JSON list of C-alpha atoms in Angstrom, two decimals:
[
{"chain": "R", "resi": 40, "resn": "UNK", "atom": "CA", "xyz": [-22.22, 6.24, 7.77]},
{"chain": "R", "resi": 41, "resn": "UNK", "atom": "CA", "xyz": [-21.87, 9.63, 8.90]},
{"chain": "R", "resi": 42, "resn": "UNK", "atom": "CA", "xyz": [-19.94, 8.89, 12.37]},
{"chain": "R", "resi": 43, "resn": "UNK", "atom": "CA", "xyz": [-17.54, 6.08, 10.48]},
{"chain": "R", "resi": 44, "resn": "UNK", "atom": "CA", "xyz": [-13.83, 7.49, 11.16]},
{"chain": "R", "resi": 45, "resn": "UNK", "atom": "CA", "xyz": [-12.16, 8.72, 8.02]},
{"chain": "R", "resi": 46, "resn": "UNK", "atom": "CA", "xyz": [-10.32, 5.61, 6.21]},
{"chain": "R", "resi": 47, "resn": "UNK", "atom": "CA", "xyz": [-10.31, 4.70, 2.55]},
{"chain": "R", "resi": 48, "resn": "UNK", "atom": "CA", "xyz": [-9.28, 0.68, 1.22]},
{"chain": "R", "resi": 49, "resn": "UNK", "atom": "CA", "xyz": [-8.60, -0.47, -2.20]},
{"chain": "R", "resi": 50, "resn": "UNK", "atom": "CA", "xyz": [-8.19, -3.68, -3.58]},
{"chain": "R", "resi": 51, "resn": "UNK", "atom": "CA", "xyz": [-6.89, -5.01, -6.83]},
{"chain": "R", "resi": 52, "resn": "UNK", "atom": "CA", "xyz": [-4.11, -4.00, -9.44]},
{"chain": "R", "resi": 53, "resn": "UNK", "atom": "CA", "xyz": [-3.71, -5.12, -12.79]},
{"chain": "R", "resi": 54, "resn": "UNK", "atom": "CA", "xyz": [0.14, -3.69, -12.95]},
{"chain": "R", "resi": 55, "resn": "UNK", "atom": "CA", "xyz": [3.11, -5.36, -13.78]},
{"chain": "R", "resi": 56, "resn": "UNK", "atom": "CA", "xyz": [5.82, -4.93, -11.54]},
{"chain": "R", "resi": 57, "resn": "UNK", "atom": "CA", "xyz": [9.54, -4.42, -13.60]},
{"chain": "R", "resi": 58, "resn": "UNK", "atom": "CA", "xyz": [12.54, -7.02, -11.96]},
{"chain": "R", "resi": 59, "resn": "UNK", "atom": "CA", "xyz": [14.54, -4.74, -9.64]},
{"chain": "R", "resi": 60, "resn": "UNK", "atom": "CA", "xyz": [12.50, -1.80, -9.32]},
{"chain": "R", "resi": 61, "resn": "UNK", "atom": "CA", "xyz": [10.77, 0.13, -6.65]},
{"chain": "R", "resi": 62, "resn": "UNK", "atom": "CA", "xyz": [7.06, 0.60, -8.12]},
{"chain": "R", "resi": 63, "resn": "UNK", "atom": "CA", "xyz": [4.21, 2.52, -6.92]},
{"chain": "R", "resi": 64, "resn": "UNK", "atom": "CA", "xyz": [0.77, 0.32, -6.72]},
{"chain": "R", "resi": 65, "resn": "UNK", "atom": "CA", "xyz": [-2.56, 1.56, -8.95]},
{"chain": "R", "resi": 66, "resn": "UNK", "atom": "CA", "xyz": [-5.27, 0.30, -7.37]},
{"chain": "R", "resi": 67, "resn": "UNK", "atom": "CA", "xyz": [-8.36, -0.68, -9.80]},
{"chain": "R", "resi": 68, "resn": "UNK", "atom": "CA", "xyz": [-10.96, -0.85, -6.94]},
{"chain": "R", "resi": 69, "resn": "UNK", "atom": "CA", "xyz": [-11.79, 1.63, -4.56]},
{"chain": "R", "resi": 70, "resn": "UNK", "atom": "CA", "xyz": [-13.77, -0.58, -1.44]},
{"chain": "R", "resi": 71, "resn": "UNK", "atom": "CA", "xyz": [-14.26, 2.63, 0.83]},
{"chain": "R", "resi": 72, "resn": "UNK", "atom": "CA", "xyz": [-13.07, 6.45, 1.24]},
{"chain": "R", "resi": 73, "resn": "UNK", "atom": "CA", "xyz": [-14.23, 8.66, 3.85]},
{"chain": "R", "resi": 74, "resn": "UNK", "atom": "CA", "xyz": [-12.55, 12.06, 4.84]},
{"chain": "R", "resi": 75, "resn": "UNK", "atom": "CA", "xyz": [-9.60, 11.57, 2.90]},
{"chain": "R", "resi": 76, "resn": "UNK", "atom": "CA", "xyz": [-9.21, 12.90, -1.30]},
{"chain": "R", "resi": 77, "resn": "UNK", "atom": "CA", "xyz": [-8.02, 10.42, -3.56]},
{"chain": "R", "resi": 78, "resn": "UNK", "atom": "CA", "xyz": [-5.67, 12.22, -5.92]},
{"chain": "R", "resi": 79, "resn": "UNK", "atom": "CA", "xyz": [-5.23, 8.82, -8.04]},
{"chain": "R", "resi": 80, "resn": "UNK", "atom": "CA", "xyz": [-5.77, 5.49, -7.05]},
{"chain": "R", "resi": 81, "resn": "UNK", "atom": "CA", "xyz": [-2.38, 5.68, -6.37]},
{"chain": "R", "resi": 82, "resn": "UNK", "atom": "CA", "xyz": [-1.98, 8.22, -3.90]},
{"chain": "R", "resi": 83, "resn": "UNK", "atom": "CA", "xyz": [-4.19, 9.17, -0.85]},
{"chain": "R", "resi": 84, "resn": "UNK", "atom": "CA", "xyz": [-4.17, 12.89, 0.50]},
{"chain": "R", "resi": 85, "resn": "UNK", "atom": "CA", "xyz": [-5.27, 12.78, 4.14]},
{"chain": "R", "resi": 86, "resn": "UNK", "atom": "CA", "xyz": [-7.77, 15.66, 4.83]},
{"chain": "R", "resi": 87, "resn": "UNK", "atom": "CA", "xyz": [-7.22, 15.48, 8.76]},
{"chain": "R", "resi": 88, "resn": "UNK", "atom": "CA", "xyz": [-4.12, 15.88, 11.00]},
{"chain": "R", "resi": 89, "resn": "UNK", "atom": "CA", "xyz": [-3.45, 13.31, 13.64]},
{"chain": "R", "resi": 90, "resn": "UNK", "atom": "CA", "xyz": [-2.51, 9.91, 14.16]},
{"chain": "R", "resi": 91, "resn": "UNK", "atom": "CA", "xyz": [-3.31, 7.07, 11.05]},
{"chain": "R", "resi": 92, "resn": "UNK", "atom": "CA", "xyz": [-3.42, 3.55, 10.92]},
{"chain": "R", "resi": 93, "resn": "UNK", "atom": "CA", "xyz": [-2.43, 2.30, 7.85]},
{"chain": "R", "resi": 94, "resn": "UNK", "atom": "CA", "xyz": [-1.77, -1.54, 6.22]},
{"chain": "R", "resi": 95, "resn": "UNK", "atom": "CA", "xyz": [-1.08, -2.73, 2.69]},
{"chain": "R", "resi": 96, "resn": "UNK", "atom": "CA", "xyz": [-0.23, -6.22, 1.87]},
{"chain": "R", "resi": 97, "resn": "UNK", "atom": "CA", "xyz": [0.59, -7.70, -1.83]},
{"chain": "R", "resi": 98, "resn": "UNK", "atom": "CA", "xyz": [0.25, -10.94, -2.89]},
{"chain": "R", "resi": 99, "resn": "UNK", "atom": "CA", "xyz": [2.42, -12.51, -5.35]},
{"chain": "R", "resi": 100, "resn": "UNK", "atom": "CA", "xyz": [1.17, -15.14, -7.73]},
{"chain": "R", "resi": 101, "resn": "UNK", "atom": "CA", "xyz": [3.15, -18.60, -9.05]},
{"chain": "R", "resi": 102, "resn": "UNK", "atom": "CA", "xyz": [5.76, -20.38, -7.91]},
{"chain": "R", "resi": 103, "resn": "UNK", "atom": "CA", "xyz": [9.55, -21.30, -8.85]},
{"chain": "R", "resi": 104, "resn": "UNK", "atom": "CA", "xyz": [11.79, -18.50, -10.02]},
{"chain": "R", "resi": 105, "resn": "UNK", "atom": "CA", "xyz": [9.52, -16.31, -10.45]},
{"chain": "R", "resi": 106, "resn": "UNK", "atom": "CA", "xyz": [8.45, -16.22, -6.29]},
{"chain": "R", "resi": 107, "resn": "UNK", "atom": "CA", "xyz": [12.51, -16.79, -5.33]},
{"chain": "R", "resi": 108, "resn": "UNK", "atom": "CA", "xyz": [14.66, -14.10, -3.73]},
{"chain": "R", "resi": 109, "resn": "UNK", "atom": "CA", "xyz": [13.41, -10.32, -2.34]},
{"chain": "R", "resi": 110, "resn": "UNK", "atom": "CA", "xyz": [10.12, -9.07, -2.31]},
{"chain": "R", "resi": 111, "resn": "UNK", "atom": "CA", "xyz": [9.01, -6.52, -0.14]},
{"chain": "R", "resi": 112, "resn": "UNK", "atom": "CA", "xyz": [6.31, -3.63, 0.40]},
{"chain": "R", "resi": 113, "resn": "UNK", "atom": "CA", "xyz": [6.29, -0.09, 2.32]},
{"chain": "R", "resi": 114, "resn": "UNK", "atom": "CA", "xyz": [4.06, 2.59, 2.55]},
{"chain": "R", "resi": 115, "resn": "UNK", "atom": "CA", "xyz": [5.76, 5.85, 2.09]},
{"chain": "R", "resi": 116, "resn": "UNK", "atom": "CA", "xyz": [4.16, 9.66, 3.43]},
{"chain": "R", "resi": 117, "resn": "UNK", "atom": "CA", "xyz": [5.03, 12.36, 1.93]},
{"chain": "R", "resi": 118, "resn": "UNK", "atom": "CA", "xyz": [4.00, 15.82, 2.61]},
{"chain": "R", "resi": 119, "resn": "UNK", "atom": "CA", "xyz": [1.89, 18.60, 0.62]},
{"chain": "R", "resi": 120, "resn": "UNK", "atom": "CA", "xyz": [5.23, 20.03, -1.01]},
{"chain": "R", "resi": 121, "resn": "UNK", "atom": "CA", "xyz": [6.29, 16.35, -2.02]},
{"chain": "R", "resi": 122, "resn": "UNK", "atom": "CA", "xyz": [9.15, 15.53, 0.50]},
{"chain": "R", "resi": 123, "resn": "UNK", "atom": "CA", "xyz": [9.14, 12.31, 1.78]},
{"chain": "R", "resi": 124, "resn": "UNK", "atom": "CA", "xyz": [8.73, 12.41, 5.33]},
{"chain": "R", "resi": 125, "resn": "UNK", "atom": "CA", "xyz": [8.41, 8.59, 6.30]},
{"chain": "R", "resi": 126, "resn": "UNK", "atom": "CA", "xyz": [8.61, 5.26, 5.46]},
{"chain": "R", "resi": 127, "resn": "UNK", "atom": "CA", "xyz": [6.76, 2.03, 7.16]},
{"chain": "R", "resi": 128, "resn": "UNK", "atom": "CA", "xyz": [8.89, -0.99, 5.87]},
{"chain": "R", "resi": 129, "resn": "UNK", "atom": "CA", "xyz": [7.08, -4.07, 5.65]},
{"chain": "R", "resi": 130, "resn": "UNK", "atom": "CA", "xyz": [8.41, -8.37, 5.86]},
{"chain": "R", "resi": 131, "resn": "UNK", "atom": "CA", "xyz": [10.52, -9.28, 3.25]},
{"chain": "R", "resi": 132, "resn": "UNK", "atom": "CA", "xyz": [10.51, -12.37, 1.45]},
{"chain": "R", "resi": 133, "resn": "UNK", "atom": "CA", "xyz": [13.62, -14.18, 0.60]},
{"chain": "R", "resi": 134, "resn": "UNK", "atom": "CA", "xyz": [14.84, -17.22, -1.91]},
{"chain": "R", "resi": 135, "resn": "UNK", "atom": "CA", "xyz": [12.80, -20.04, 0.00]},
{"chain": "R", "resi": 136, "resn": "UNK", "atom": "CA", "xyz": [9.03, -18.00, -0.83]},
{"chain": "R", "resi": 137, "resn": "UNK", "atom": "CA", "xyz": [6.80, -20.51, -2.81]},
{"chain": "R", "resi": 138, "resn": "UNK", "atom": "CA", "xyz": [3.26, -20.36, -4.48]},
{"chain": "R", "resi": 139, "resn": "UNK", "atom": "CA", "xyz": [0.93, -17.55, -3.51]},
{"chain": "R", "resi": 140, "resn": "UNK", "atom": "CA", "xyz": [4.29, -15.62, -1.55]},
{"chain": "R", "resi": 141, "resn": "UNK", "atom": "CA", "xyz": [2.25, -12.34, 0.24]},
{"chain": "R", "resi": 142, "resn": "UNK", "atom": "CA", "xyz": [4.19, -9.11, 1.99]},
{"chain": "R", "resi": 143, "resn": "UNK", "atom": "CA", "xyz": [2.64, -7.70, 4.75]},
{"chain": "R", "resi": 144, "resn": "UNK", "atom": "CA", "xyz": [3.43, -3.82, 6.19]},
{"chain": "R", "resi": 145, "resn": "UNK", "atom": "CA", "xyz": [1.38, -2.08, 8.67]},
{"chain": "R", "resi": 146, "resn": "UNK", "atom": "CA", "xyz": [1.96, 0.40, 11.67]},
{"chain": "R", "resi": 147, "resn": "UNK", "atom": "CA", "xyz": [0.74, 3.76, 12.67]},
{"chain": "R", "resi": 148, "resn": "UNK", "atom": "CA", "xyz": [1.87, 7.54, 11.34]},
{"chain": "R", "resi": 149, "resn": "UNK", "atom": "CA", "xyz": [1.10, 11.07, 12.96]},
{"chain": "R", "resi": 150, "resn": "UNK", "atom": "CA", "xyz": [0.68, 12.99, 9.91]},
{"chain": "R", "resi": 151, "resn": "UNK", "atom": "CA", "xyz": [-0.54, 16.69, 9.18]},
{"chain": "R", "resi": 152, "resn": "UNK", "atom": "CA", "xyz": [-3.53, 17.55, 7.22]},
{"chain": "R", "resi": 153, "resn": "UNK", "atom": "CA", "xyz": [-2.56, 17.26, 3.21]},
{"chain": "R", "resi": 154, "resn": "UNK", "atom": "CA", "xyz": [-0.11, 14.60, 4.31]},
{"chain": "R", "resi": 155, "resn": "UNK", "atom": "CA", "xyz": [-0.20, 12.04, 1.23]},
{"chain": "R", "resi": 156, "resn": "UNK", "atom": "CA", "xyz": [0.77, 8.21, 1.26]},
{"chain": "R", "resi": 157, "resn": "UNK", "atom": "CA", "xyz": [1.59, 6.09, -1.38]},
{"chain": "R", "resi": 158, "resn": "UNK", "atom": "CA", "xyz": [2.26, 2.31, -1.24]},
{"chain": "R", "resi": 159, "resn": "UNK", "atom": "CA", "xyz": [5.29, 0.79, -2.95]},
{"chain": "R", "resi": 160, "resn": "UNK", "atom": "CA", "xyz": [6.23, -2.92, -3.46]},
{"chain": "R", "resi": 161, "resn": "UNK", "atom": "CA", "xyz": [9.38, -4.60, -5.41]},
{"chain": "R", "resi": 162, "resn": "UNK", "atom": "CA", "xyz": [10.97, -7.29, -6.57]},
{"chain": "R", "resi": 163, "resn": "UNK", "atom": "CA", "xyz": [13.76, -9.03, -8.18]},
{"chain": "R", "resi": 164, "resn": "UNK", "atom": "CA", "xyz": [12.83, -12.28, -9.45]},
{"chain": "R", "resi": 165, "resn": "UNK", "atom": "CA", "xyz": [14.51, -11.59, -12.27]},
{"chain": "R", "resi": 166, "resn": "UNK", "atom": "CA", "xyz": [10.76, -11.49, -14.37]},
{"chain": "R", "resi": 167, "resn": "UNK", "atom": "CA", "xyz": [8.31, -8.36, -14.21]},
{"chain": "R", "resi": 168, "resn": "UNK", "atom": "CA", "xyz": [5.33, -10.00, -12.13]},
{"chain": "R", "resi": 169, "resn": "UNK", "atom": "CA", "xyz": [1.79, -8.70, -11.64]},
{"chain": "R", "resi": 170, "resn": "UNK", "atom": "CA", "xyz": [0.57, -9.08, -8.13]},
{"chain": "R", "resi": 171, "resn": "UNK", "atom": "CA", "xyz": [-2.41, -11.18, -7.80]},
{"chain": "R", "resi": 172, "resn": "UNK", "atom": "CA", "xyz": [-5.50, -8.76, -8.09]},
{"chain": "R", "resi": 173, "resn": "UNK", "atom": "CA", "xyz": [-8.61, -9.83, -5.90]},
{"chain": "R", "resi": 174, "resn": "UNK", "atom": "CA", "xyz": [-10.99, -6.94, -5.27]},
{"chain": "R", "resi": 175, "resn": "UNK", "atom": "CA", "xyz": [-12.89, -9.28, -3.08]},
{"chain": "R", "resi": 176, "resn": "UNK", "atom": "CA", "xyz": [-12.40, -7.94, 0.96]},
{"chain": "R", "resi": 177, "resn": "UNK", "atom": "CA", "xyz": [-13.20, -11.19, 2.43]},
{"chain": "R", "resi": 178, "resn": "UNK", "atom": "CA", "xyz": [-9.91, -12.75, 0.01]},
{"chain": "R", "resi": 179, "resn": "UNK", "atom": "CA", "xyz": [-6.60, -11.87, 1.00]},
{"chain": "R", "resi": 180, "resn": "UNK", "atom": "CA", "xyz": [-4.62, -10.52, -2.13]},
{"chain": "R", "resi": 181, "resn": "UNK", "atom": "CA", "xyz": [-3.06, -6.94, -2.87]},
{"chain": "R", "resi": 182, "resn": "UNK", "atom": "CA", "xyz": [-4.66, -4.26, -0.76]},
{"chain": "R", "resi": 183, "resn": "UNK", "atom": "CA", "xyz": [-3.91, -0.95, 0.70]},
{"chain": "R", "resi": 184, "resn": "UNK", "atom": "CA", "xyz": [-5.73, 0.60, 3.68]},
{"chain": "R", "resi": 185, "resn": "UNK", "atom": "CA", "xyz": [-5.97, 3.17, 6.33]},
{"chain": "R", "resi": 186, "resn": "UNK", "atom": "CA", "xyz": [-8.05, 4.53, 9.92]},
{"chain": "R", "resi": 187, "resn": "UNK", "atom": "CA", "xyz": [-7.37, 7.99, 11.32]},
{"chain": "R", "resi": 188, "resn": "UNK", "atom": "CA", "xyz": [-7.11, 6.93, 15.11]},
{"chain": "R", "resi": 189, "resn": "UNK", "atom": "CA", "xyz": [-7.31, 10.28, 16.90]},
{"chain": "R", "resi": 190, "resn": "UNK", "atom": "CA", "xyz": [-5.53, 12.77, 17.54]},
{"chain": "R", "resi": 191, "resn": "UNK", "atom": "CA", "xyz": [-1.45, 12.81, 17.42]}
]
C-alpha cells in the first residue's frame, strides 16, 4: 500500500554456518520491501534517514552437540563508505540449549539515508549448522526485519 511505512522482511536461508565463525545471513525469500534498496539479500540499504526498528531471530535445528555451547545473532549498520557504525547484540545461547535452540535480537537505530544493515549469527558447536529455513511468516524460524519509525 502506498501509505505502508518503509520496512522490508525476509525469511529463509539455505546457508551453512562454519563452527566458530561470524557469518553474514542470505536470505532466500524476500516477504516485503518498501522504501528501502536491497543490494543482496544480504544487505539492506535504507533509502530514508531517521529512526528504524529492526529484529532478526535464527533458529537452530537438532539437538545434542550440535545445539550445545554459544550461539548468538546481531544486526550490524554500517554506513555508505562501509564503516561499521553499530551493532545491536542479540541473547546468547549457552551449553544447556536443546532441540529447535532460536536467538532473538531486536532494538531501534537512528541511521542516515544510505545507512546499510546486515544481520550476522554464529556458532561454535563444533559442526557447521544450517539454520532452520521457514519462509512461512506465521512460523517462527530465521528471519530478518525492519520499520522506519519516524524521524531521529
Amino acid at each position: 500500500l502506498a501509505n505502508d511505512p518503509d520496512h522490508w522482511r525476509f525469511n529463509a536461508t539455505t546457508e551453512s554456518v562454519v563452527n566458530a565463525t561470524d557469518t553474514k545471513l542470505t536470505f532466500t525469500t524476500n516477504i516485503s520491501s518498501q522504501g528501502v534498496t536491497v543490494t543482496s539479500v544480504e544487505r539492506v540499504t535504507l533509502n530514508r534517514a531517521g529512526r528504524w526498528q529492526m529484529s532478526g531471530s535464527v533458529r537452530w535445528p537438532g539437538a545434542g552437540a550440535a545445539t550445545t555451547r554459544e550461539h548468538f545473532c546481531t544486526i550490524r549498520r554500517y554506513n555508505a563508505s562501509n564503516v561499521l557504525q553499530e551493532v545491536l547484540g542479540g541473547t546468547s545461547i549457552g551449553s544447556t540449549s536443546t532441540f529447535n535452540a532460536q536467538n532473538m535480537v531486536s532494538g531501534s537505530m537512528i541511521c542516515a539515508a544510505n545507512d546499510y544493515v546486515e544481520f550476522w549469527v554464529y556458532q561454535n558447536s563444533s559442526v557447521a549448522k544450517v539454520p532452520e529455513a521457514n519462509p512461512a511468516v506465521s512460523v517462527g524460524g530465521t528471519m530478518f526485519e525492519g520499520y522506519w519509525v519516524g524521524e531521529g
